[in-house]
PDB file of C-alpha atoms in Angstrom:
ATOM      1  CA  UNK A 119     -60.042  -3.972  -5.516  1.00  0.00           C
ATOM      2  CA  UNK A 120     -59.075  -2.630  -8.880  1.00  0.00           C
ATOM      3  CA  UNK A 121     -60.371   0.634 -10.535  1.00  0.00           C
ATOM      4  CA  UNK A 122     -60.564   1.910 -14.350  1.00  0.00           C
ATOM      5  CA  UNK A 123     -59.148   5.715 -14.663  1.00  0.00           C
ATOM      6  CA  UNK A 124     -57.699   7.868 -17.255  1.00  0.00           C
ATOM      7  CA  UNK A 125     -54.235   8.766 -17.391  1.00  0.00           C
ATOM      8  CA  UNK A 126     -54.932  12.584 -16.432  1.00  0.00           C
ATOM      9  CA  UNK A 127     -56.871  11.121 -12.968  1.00  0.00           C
ATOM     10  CA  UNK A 128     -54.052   8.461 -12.374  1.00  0.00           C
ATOM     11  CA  UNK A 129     -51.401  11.578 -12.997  1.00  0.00           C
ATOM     12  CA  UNK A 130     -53.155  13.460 -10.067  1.00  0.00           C
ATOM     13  CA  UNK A 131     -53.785  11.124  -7.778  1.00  0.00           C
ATOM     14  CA  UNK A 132     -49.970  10.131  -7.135  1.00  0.00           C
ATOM     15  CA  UNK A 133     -49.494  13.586  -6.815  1.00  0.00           C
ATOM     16  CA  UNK A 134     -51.574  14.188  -4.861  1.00  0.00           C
ATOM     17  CA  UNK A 135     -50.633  11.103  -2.601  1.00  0.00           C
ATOM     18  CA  UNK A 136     -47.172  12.369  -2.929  1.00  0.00           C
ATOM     19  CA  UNK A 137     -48.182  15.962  -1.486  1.00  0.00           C
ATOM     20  CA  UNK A 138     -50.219  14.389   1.289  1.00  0.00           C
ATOM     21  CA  UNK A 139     -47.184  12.525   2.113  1.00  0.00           C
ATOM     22  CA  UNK A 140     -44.937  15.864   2.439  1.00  0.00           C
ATOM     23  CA  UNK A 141     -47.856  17.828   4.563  1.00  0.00           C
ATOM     24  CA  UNK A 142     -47.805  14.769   7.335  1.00  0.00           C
ATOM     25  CA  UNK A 143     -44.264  15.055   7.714  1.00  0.00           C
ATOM     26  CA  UNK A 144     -44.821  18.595   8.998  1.00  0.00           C
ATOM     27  CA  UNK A 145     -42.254  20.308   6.821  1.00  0.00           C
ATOM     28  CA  UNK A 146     -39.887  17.936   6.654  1.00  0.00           C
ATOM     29  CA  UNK A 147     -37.622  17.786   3.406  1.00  0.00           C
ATOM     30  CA  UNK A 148     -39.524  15.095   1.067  1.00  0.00           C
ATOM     31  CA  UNK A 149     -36.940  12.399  -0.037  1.00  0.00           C
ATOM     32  CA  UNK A 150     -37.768  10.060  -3.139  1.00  0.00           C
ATOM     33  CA  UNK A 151     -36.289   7.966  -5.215  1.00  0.00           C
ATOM     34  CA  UNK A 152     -37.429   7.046  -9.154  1.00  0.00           C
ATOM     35  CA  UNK A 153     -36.109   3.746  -9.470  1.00  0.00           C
ATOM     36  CA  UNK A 154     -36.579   3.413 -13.366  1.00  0.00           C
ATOM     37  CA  UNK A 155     -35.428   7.451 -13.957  1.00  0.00           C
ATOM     38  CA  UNK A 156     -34.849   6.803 -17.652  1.00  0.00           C
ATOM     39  CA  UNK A 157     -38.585   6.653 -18.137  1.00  0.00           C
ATOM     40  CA  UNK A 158     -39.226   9.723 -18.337  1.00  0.00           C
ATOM     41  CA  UNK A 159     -42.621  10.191 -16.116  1.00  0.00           C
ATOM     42  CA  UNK A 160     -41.572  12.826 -13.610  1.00  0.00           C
ATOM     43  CA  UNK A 161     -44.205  13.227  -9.990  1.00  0.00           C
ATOM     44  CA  UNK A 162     -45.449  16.554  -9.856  1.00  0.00           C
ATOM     45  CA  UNK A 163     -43.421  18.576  -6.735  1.00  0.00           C
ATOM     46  CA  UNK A 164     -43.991  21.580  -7.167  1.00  0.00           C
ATOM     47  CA  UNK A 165     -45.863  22.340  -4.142  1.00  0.00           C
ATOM     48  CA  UNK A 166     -43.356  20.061  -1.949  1.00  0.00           C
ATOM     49  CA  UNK A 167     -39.737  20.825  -0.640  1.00  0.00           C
ATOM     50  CA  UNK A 168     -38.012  17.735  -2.034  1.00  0.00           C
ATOM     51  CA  UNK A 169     -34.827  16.298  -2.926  1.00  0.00           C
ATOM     52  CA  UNK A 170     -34.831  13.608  -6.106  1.00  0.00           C
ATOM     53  CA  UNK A 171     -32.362  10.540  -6.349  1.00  0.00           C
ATOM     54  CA  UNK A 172     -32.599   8.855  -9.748  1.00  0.00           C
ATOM     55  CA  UNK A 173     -31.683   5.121 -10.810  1.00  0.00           C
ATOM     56  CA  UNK A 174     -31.777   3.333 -13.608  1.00  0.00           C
ATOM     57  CA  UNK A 175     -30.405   0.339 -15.938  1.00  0.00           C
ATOM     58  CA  UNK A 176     -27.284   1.613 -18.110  1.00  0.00           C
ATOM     59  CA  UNK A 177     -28.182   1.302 -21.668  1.00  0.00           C
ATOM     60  CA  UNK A 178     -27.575   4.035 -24.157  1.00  0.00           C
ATOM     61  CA  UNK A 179     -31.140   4.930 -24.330  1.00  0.00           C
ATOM     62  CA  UNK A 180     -31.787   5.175 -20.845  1.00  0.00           C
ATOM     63  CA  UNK A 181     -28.264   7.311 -20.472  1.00  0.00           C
ATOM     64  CA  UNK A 182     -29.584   9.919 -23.032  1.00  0.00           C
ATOM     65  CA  UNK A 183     -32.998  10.619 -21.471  1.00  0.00           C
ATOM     66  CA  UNK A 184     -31.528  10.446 -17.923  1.00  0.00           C
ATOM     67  CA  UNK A 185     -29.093  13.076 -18.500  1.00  0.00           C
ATOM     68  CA  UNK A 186     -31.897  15.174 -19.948  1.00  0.00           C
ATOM     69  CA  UNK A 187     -33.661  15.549 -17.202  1.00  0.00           C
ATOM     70  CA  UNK A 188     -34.183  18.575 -15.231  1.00  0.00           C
ATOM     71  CA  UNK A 189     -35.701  16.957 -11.874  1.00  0.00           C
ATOM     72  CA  UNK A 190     -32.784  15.119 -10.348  1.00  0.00           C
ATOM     73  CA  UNK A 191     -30.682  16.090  -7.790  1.00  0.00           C
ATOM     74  CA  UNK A 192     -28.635  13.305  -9.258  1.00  0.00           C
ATOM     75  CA  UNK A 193     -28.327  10.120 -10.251  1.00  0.00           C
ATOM     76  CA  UNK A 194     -26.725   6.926 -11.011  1.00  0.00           C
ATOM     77  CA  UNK A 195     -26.973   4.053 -13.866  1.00  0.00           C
ATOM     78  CA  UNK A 196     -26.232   0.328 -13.317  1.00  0.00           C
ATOM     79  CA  UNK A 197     -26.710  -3.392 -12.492  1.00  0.00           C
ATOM     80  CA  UNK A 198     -30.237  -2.222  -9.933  1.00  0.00           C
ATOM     81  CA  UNK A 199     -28.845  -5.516  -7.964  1.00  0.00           C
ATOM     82  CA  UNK A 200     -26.352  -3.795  -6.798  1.00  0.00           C
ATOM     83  CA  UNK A 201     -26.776   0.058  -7.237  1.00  0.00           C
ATOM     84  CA  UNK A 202     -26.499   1.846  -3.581  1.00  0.00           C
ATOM     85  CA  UNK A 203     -29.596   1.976  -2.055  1.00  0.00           C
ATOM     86  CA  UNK A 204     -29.248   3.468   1.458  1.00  0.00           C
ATOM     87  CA  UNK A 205     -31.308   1.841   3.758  1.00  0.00           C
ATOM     88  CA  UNK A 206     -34.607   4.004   4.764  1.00  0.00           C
ATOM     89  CA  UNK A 207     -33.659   6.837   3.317  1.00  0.00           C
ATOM     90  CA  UNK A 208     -36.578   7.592   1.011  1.00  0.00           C
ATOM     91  CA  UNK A 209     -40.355   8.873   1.777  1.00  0.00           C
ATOM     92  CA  UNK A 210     -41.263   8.299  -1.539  1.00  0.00           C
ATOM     93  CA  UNK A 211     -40.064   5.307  -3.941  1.00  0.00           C
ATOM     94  CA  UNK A 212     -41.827   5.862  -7.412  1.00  0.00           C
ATOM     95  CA  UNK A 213     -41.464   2.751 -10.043  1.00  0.00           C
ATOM     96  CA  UNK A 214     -42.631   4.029 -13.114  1.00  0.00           C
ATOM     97  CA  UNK A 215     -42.494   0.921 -15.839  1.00  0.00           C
ATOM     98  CA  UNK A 216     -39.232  -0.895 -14.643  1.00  0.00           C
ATOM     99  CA  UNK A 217     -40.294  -3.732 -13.444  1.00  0.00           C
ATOM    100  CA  UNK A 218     -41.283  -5.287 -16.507  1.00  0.00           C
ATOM    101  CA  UNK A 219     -38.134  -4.766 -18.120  1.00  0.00           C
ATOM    102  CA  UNK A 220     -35.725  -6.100 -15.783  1.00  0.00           C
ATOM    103  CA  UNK A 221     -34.919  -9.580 -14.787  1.00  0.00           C
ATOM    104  CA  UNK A 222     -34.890 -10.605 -10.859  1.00  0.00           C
ATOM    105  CA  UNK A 223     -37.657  -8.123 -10.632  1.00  0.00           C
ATOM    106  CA  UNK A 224     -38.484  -9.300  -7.270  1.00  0.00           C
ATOM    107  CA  UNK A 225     -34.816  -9.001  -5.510  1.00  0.00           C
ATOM    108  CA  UNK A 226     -34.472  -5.771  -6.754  1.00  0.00           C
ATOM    109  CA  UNK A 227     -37.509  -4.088  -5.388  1.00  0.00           C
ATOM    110  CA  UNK A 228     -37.127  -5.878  -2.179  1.00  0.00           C
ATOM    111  CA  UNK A 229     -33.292  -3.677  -2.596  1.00  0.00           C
ATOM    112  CA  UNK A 230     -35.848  -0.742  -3.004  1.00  0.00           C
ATOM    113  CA  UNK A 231     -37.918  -1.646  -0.292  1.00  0.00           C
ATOM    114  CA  UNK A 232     -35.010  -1.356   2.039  1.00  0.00           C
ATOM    115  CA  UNK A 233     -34.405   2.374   0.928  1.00  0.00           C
ATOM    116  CA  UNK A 234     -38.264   3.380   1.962  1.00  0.00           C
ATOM    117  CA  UNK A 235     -38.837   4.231   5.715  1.00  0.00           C
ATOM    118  CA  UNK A 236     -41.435   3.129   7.197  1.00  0.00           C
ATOM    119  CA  UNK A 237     -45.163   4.599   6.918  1.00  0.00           C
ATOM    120  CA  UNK A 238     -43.342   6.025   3.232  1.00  0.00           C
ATOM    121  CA  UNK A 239     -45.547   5.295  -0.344  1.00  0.00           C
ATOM    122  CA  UNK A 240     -43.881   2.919  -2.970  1.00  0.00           C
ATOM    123  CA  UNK A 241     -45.605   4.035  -5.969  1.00  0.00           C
ATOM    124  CA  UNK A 242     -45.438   1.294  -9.075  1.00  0.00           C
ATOM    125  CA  UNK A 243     -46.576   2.098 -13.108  1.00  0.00           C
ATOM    126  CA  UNK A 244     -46.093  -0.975 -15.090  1.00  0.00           C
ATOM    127  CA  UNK A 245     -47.685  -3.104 -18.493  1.00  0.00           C
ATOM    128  CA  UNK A 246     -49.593  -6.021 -17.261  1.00  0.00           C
ATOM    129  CA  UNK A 247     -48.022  -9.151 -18.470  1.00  0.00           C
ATOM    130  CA  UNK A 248     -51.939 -10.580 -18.232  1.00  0.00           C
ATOM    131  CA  UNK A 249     -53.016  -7.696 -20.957  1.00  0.00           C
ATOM    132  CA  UNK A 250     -53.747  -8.397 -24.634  1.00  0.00           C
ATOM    133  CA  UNK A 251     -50.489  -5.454 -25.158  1.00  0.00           C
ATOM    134  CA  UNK A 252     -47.956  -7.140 -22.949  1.00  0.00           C
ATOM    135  CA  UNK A 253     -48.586 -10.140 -24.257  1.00  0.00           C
ATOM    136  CA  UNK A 254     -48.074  -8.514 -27.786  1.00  0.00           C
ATOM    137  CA  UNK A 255     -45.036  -6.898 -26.128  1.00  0.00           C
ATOM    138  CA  UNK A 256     -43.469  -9.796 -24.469  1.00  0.00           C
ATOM    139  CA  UNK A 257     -43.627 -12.653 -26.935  1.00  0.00           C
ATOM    140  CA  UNK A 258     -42.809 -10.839 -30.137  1.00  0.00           C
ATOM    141  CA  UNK A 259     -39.132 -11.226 -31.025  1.00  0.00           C
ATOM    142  CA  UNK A 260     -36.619  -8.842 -30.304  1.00  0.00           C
ATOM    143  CA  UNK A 261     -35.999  -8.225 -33.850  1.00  0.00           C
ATOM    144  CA  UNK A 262     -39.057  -7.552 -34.454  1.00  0.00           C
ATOM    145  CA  UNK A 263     -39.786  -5.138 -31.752  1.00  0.00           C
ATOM    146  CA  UNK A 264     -36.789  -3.153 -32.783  1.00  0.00           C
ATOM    147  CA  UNK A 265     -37.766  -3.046 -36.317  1.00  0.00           C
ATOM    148  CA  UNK A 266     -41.383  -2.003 -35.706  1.00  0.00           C
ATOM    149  CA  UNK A 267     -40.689   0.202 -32.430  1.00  0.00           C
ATOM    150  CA  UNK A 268     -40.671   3.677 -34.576  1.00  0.00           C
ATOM    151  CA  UNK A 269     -43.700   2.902 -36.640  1.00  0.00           C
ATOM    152  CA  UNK A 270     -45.457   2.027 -33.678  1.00  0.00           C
ATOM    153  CA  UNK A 271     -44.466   4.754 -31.033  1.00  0.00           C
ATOM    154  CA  UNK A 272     -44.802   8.521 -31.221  1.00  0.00           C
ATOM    155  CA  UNK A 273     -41.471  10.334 -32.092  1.00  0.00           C
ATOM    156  CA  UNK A 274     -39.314  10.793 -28.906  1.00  0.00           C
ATOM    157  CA  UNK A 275     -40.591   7.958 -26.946  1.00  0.00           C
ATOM    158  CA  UNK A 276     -37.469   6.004 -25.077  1.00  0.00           C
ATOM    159  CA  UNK A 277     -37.023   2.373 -26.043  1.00  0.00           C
ATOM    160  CA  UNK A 278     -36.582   0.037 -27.835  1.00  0.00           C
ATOM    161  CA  UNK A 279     -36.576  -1.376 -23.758  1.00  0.00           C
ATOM    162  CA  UNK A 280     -36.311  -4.992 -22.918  1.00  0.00           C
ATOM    163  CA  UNK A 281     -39.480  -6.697 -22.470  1.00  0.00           C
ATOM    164  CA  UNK A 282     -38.919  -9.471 -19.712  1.00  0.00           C
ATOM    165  CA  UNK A 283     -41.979  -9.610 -17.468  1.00  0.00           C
ATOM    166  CA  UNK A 284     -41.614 -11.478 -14.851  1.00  0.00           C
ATOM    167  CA  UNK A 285     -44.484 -12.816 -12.658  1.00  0.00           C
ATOM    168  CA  UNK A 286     -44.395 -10.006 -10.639  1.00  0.00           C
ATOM    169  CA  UNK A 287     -45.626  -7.381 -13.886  1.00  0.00           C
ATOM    170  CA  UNK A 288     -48.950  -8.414 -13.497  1.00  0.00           C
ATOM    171  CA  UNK A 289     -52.521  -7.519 -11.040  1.00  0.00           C
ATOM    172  CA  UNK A 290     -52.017 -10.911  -9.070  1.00  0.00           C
ATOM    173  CA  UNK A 291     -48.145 -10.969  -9.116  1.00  0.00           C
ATOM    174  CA  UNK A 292     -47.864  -7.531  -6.940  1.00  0.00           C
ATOM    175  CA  UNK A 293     -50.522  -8.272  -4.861  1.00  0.00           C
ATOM    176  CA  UNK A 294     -48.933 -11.424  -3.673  1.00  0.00           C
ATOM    177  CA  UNK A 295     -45.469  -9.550  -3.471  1.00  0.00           C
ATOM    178  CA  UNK A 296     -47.097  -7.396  -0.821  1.00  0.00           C
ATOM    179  CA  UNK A 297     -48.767  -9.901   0.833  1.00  0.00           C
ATOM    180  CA  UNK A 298     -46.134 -11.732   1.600  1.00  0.00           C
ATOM    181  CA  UNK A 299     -44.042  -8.577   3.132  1.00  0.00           C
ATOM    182  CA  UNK A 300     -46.484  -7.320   4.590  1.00  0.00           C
ATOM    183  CA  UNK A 301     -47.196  -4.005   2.399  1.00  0.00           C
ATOM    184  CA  UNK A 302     -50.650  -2.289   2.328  1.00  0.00           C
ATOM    185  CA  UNK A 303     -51.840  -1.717  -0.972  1.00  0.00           C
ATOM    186  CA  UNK A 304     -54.056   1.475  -0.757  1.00  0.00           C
ATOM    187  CA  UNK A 305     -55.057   1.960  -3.802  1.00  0.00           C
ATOM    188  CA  UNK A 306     -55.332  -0.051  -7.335  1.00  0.00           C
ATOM    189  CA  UNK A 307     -55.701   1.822 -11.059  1.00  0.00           C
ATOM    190  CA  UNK A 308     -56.143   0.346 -14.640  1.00  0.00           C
ATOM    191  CA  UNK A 309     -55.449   2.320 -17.121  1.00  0.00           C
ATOM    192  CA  UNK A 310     -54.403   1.977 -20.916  1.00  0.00           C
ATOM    193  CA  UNK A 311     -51.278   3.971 -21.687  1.00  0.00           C
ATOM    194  CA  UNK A 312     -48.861   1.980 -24.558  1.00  0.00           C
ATOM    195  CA  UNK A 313     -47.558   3.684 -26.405  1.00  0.00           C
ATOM    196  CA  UNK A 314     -47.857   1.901 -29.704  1.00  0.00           C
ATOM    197  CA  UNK A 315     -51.713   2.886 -28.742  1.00  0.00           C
ATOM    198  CA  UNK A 316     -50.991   6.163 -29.320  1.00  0.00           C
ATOM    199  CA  UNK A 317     -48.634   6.360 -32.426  1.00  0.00           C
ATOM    200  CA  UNK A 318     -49.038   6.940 -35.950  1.00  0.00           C
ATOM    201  CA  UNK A 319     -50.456   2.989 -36.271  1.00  0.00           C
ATOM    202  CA  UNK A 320     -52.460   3.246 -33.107  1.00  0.00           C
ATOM    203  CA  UNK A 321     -55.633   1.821 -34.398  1.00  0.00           C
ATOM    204  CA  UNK A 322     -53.907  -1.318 -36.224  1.00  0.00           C
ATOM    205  CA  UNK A 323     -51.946  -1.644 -32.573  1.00  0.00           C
ATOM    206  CA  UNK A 324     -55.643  -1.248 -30.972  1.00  0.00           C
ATOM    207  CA  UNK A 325     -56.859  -4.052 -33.481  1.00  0.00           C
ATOM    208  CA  UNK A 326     -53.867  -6.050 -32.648  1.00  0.00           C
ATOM    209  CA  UNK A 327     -54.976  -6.606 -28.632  1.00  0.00           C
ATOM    210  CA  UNK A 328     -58.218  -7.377 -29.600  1.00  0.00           C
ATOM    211  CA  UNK A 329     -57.896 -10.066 -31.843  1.00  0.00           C
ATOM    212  CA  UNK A 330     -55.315 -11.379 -28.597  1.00  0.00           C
ATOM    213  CA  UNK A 331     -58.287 -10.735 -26.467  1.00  0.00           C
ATOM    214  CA  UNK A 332     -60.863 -12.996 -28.535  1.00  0.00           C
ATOM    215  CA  UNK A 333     -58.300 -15.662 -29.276  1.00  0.00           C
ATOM    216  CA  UNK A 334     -57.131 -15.648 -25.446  1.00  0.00           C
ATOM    217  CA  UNK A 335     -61.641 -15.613 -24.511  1.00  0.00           C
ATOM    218  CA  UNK A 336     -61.091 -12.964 -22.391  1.00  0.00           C
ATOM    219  CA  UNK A 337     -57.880 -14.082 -20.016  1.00  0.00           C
ATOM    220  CA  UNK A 338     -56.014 -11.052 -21.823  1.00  0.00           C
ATOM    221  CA  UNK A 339     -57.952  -8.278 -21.845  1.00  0.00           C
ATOM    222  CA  UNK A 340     -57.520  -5.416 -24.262  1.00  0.00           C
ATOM    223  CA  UNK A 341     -59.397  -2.907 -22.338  1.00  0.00           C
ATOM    224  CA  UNK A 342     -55.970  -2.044 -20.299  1.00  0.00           C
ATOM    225  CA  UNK A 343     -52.742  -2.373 -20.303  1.00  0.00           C
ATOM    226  CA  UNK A 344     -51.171   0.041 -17.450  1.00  0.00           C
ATOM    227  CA  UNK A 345     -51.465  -0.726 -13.760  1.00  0.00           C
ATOM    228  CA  UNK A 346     -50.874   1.567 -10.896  1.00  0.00           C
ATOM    229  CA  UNK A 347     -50.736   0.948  -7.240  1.00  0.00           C
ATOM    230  CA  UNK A 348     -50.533   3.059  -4.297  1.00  0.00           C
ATOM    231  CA  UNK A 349     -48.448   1.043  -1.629  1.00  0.00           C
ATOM    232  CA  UNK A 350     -47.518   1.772   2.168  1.00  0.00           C
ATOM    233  CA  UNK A 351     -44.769   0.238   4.291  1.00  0.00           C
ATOM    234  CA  UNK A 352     -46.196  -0.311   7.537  1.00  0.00           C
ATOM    235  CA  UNK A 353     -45.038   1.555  10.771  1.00  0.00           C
ATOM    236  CA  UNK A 354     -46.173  -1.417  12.632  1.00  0.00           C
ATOM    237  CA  UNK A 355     -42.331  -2.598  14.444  1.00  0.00           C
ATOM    238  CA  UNK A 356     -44.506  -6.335  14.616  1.00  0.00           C
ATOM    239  CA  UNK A 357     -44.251  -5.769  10.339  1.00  0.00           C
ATOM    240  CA  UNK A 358     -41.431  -8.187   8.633  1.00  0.00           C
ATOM    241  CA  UNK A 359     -38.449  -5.765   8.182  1.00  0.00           C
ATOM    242  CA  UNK A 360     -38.052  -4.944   4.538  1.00  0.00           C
TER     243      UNK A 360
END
């Protein structure tokens, strides 16, 4: 069942999963991976011993914020098909808004899945492809996109970013995903976080996904366009082996 919270509660509740993941390992060294590290939407660690593997697509943008950041241990850029991802390796793997922007969306988390031990969190941020703003997102041109994205955005957000969203970007899409593998999904956030919402034309943006909303009666809502999900891979050795 989904929930409504603001970005500040969604912020500190996958911290706070995160740090409740650290304490039940008893002191153990945290490992996670942030598959999608050129986003910049760091977890907060500061209270957990950890060590940070990042991972991203190589585009120019994604290179520049990458290399700015000050919470990897490292990290690598690349085709995510076929980027090294050692096999349960990770506690944590955090997916903040990749999977909306890659094709084969499915194949590659199931390449993340494989990193993740089990009983570890896969944590996933991403637009809904069933909101009034990824529609918006997804079906206006590329072009177009690039020659609005810095009227839109606030100054120093990354992108331009492809805008492919697959099936699998979407409420129903991730549920079935996890279904199907047999993942737990704990916990289930909306929460409305695009950033053309918050730029200098934020209201005209906010206009925008409404009229989408009316014309679409209600089968793209305008009232979110973020979703976050808590997921566990089971311990259960009876669980299909991701």
């Amino acid at each position: 069942m989904s929930e409504v919270r603001s970005v500040v509660d969604r912020d500190d509740l996958l911290s706070q999963r995160v740090r409740e993941q650290w304490t039940s390992q008893l002191g153990r060294r945290l490992d996670v991976l942030i598959a999608g590290c050129g986003w910049p939407e760091p977890l907060d660690l500061a209270q957990a011993e950890a060590r940070v593997i990042g991972i991203d697509e190589d585009l120019p943008a994604l290179r520049t914020s990458t290399s700015a950041r000050k919470d990897l241990d490292s990290w690598a850029l690349g085709d995510l098909r076929s980027v090294p991802v050692p096999p349960r390796a990770f506690d944590v793997v955090y997916v903040p808004f990749l999977l909306e922007r890659i094709e084969h969306s499915e194949l590659v988390l199931d390449r993340l899945l494989t990193g993740l031990r089990p009983g570890g969190l896969l944590l996933v941020r991403m637009r809904d492809r069933a909101s009034a703003y990824g529609a918006c997102d997804r079906l206006a041109p590329s072009r177009l996109r690039r020659m609005l994205w810095r009227r839109f955005v606030p100054s120093g957000t990354v992108g331009p970013l492809p805008a492919v969203y697959e099936q699998i970007a979407s409420r129903e899409g991730m549920h079935s995903f996890c279904l199907v593998r047999g993942l737990m999904v704990t916990e289930d956030i909306s929460a409305s976080s695009g950033p053309a919402l918050n730029g200098p034309l934020g209201k005209l943006a906010r206009a925008a996904c409404s009229v989408v909303e009316v014309l679409s009666r209600g089968r793209r809502p305008a009232s979110h366009d973020e979703i976050t999900m808590v997921i566990r891979k089971p311990q259960s050795h009876f669980a299909r082996l991701i």
